XYZ file of C-alpha atoms in Angstrom:
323
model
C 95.707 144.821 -202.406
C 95.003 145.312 -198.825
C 92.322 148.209 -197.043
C 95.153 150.450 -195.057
C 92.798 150.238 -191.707
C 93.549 145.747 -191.642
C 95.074 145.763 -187.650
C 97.599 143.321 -186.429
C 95.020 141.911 -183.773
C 91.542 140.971 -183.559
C 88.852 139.992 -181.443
C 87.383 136.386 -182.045
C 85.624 133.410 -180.184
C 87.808 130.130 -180.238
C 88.636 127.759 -178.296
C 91.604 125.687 -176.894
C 90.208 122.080 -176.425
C 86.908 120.066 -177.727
C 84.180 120.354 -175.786
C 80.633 121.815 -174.782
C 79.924 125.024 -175.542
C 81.779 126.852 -172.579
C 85.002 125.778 -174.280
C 84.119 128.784 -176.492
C 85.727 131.978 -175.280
C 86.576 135.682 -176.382
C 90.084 135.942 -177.827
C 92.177 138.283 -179.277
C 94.248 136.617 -181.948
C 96.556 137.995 -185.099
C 94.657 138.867 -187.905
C 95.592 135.730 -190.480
C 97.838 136.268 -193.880
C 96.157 135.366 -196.868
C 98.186 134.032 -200.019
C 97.589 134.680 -202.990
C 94.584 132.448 -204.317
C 92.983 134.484 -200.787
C 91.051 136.911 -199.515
C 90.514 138.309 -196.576
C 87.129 139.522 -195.209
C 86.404 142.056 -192.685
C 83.202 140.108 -190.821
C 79.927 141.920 -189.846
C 78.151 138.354 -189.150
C 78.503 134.929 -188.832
C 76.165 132.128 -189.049
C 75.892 129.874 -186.085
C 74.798 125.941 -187.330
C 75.094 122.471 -185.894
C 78.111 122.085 -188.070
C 80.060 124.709 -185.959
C 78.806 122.634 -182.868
C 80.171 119.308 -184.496
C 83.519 121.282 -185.065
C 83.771 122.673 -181.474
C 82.774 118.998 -180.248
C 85.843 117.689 -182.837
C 84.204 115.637 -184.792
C 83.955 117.810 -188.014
C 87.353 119.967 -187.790
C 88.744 121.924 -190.625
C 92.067 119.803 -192.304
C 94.738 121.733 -190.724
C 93.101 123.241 -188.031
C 95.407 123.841 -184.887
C 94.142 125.349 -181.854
C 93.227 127.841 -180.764
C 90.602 127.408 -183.350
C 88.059 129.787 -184.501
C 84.836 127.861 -185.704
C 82.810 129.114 -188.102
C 81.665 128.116 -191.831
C 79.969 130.718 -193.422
C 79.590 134.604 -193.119
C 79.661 138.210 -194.597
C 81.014 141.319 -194.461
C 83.807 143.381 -197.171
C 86.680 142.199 -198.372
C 89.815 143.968 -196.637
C 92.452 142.400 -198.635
C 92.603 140.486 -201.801
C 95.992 137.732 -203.024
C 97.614 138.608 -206.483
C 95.867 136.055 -208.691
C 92.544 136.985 -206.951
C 90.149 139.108 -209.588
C 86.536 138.640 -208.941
C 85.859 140.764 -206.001
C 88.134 143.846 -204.757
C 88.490 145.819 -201.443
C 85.543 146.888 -200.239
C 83.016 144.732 -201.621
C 80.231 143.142 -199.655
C 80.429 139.782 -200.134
C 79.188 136.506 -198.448
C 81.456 133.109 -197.834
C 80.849 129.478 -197.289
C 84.426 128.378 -196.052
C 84.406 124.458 -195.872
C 88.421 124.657 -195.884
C 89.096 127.111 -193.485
C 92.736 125.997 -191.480
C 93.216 129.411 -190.710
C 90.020 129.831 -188.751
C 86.670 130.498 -189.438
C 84.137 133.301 -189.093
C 83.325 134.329 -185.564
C 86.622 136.432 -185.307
C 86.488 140.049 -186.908
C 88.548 138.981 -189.523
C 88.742 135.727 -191.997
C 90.600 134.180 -194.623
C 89.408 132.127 -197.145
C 89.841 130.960 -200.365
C 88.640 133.571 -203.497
C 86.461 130.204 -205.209
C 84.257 130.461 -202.236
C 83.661 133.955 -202.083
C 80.972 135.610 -203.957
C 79.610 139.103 -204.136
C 76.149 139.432 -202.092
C 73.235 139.854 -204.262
C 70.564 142.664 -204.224
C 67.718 141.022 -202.277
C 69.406 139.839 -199.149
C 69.168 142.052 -196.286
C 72.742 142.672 -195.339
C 72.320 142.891 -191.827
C 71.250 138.791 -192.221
C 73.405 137.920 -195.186
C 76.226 135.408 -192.795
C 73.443 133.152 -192.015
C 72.520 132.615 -195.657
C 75.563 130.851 -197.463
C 75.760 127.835 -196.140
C 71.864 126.582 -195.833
C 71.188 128.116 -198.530
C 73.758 126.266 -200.420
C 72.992 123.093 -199.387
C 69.065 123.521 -200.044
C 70.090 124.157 -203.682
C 72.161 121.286 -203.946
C 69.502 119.579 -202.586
C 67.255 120.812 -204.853
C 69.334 119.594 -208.176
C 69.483 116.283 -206.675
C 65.685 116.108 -206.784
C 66.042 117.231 -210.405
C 62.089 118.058 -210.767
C 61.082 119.954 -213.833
C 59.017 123.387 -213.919
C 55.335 122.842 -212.464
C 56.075 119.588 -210.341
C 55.056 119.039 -206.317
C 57.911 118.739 -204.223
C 57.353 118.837 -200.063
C 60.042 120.144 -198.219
C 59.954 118.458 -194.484
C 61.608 120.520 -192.019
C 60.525 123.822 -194.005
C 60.631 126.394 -191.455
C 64.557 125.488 -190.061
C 67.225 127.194 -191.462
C 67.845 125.011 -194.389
C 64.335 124.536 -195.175
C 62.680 128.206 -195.064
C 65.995 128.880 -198.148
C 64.641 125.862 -199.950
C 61.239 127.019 -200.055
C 61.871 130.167 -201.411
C 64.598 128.849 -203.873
C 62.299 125.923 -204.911
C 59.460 128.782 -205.977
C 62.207 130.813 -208.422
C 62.481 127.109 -210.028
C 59.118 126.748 -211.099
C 57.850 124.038 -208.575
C 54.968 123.785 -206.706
C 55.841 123.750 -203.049
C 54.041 121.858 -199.987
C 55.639 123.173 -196.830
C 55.606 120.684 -193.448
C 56.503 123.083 -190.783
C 56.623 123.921 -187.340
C 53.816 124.605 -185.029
C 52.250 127.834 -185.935
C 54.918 129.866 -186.058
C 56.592 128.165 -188.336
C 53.999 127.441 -190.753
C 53.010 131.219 -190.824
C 56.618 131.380 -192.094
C 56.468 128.974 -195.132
C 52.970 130.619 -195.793
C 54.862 133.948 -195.960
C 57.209 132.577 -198.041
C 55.013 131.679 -200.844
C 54.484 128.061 -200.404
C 51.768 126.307 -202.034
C 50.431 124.526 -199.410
C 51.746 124.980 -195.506
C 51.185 122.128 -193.150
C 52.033 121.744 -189.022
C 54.174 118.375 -189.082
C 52.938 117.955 -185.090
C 49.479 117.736 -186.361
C 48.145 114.188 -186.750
C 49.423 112.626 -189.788
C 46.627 111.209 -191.433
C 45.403 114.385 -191.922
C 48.363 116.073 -193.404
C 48.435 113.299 -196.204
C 44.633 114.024 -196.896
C 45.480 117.646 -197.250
C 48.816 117.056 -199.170
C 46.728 114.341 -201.326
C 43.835 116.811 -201.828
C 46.246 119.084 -203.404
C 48.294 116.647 -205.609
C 46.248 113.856 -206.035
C 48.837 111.912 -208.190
C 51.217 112.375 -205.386
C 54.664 114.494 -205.193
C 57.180 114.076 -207.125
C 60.169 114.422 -204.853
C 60.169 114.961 -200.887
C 63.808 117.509 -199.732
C 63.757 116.498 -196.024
C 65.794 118.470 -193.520
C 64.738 116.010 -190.539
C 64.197 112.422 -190.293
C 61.308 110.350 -188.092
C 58.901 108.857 -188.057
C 56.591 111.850 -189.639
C 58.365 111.770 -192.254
C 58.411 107.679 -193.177
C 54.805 108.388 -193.515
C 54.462 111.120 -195.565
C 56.778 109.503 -198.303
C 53.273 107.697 -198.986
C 52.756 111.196 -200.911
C 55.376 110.394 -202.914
C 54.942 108.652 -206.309
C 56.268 105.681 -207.846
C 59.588 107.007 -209.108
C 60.061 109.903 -206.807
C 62.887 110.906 -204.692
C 63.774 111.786 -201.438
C 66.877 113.477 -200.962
C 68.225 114.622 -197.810
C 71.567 116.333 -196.347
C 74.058 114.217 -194.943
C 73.974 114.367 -190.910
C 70.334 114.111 -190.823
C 69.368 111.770 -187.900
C 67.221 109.327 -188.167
C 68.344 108.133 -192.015
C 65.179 108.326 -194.081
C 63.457 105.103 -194.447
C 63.704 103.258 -197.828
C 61.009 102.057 -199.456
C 59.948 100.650 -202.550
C 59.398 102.221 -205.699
C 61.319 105.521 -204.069
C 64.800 106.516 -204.219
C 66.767 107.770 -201.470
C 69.646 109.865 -201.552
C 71.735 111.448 -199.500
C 73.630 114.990 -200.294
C 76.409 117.679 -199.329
C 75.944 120.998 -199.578
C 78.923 122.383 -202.831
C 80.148 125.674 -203.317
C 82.329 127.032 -206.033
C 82.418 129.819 -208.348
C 79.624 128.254 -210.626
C 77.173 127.167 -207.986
C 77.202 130.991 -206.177
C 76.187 132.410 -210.083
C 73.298 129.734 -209.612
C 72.511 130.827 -205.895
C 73.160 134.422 -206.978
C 70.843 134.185 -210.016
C 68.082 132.708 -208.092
C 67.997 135.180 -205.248
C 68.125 138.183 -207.245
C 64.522 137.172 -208.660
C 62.690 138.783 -205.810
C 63.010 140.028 -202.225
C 64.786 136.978 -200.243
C 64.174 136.074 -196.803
C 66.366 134.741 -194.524
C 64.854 134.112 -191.389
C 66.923 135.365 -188.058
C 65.470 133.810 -185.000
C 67.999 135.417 -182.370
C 70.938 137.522 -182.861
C 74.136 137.206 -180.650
C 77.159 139.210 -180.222
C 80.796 137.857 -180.768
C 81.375 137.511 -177.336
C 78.411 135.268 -176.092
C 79.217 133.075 -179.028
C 79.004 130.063 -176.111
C 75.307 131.213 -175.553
C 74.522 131.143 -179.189
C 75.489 127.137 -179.453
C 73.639 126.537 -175.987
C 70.715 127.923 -177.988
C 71.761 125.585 -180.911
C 70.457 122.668 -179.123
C 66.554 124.135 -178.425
C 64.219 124.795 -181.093
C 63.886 128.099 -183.576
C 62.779 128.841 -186.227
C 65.064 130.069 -189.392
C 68.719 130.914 -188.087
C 71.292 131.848 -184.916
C 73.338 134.644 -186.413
C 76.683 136.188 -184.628
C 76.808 139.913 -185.106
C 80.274 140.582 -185.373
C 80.973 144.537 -186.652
């Protein structure tokens, strides 16, 4: 089935050769064909993450990408056409997507195809107007999450709390039952986890010793399992919270790799989608009001100036406003 008001043409951002962010430019492109195992989404936002960057640089590009390619991973909007074996979500849904396949571009065009398992329909509790910068962090926080594996009750410190992945995870961690110590940044950012509802928030500038004695004064018998979303030196230290046993798990890409040490397990992780983990997502976020965190909105056409801003510091998420 396909919304009678689909055009031929659309306006996107893509770009014609690898490069720095000025290889991004506006477009206007045919609208792609979906098959049948497809849908095709009308786009009101796009998330903008390192992973688009990486794409646009060529060193993470969709298999069977050709150029001009339109980056983007994740996004949201309503579904404008649906394939014949597609039956889970019909024209004119709202819907989010976290398109890791995507050779028929990605989400910072005003149209998208992707495959039906990765769509899901967008849960009360997420403010539409935010929803494309949700899927994919939020995602991955969740997977991160089950690798941790912590029972109801237990400390877990989330390093790197108030970024984009991190802000989801503390939120999602609290609708598991855990007990959540937040390591921010600067004051802004730790007035963000507070917000939030974690347990205990902590500046990860401030001087380390004393963030142990305040994470220690709160879980004396240590943590059971550290989700880090950035790598240093800060962090080598605090895994002295963590307990014999405990893991740290961490998203691949994260630079430096977590230290090993003994008596802790480290693992790495990749975000997964599919029809089973968005029930999960969906289930968790429809528990309460759900944040997600929009430092600076862009439109599509100074998508270039939204990855320039990729490489400062925010906190929460760049988001492409795209209808």
């Amino acid at each position: 089935m396909v919304d009678g008001d689909v055009p031929e043409r659309m306006q996107a951002a893509a770009f014609d050769e690898f490069g720095g962010p000025e290889v991004i430019t506006p477009r206007i492109l045919p609208v792609p064909e979906i098959a049948d195992d497809e849908v095709l989404l009308k786009v009101w936002s796009a998330g903008v993450g390192v992973w688009d960057a990486l794409e646009r640089e060529g060193a993470l590009v969709p298999e069977g990408a050709a150029f001009p390619i339109v980056p983007g991973a994740e996004g949201a909007g309503t579904v404008a056409a649906v394939g014949g074996q597609v039956t889970d979500v019909a024209v004119g849904d709202l819907v989010y997507v976290y398109g890791r396949r995507r050779p028929k571009g990605g989400f910072y065009a005003e149209y998208a195809a992707t495959k039906a398992q990765y769509v899901a329909k967008l849960p009360s509790g997420v403010p539409v107007e935010h929803a494309g910068a949700m899927p994919a962090n939020a995602l991955t926080a969740l997977s991160g999450l089950d690798v941790l594996g912590l029972p109801a009750g237990e400390w877990v410190l989330i390093f790197g709390a108030s970024g984009g992945q991190g802000h989801l995870a503390v939120q999602l961690a609290k609708r598991q039952g855990l007990s959540v110590i937040a390591v921010a940044s600067r004051a802004e950012g730790v007035a963000l986890v507070t917000r939030l509802g974690a347990d205990l928030s902590v500046d990860g500038h401030g001087d380390v010793v004393e963030v142990l004695a305040r994470i220690r004064d709160v879980a004396p018998d240590g943590v059971g399992g550290i989700l880090a979303m950035a790598g240093g030196e800060t962090l080598d230290r605090l895994t002295e919270a963590l307990r014999d046993g405990g893991v740290l798990a961490y998203p691949n890409g994260v630079q430096p790799v977590p230290r090993e040490r003994p008596g802790v397990t480290v693992r790495a992780y990749n975000g997964e989608t599919g029809p089973e983990r968005l029930r999960r997502l969906n289930e968790l976020i429809e528990a309460g009001p759900f944040e997600v965190n929009v430092a600076e909105k862009f439109p599509l056409g100074r998508a270039a100036e939204a990855h320039r801003r990729l490489q400062t510091s925010y906190p929460g998420r760049l988001l492409l406003t795209v209808t």
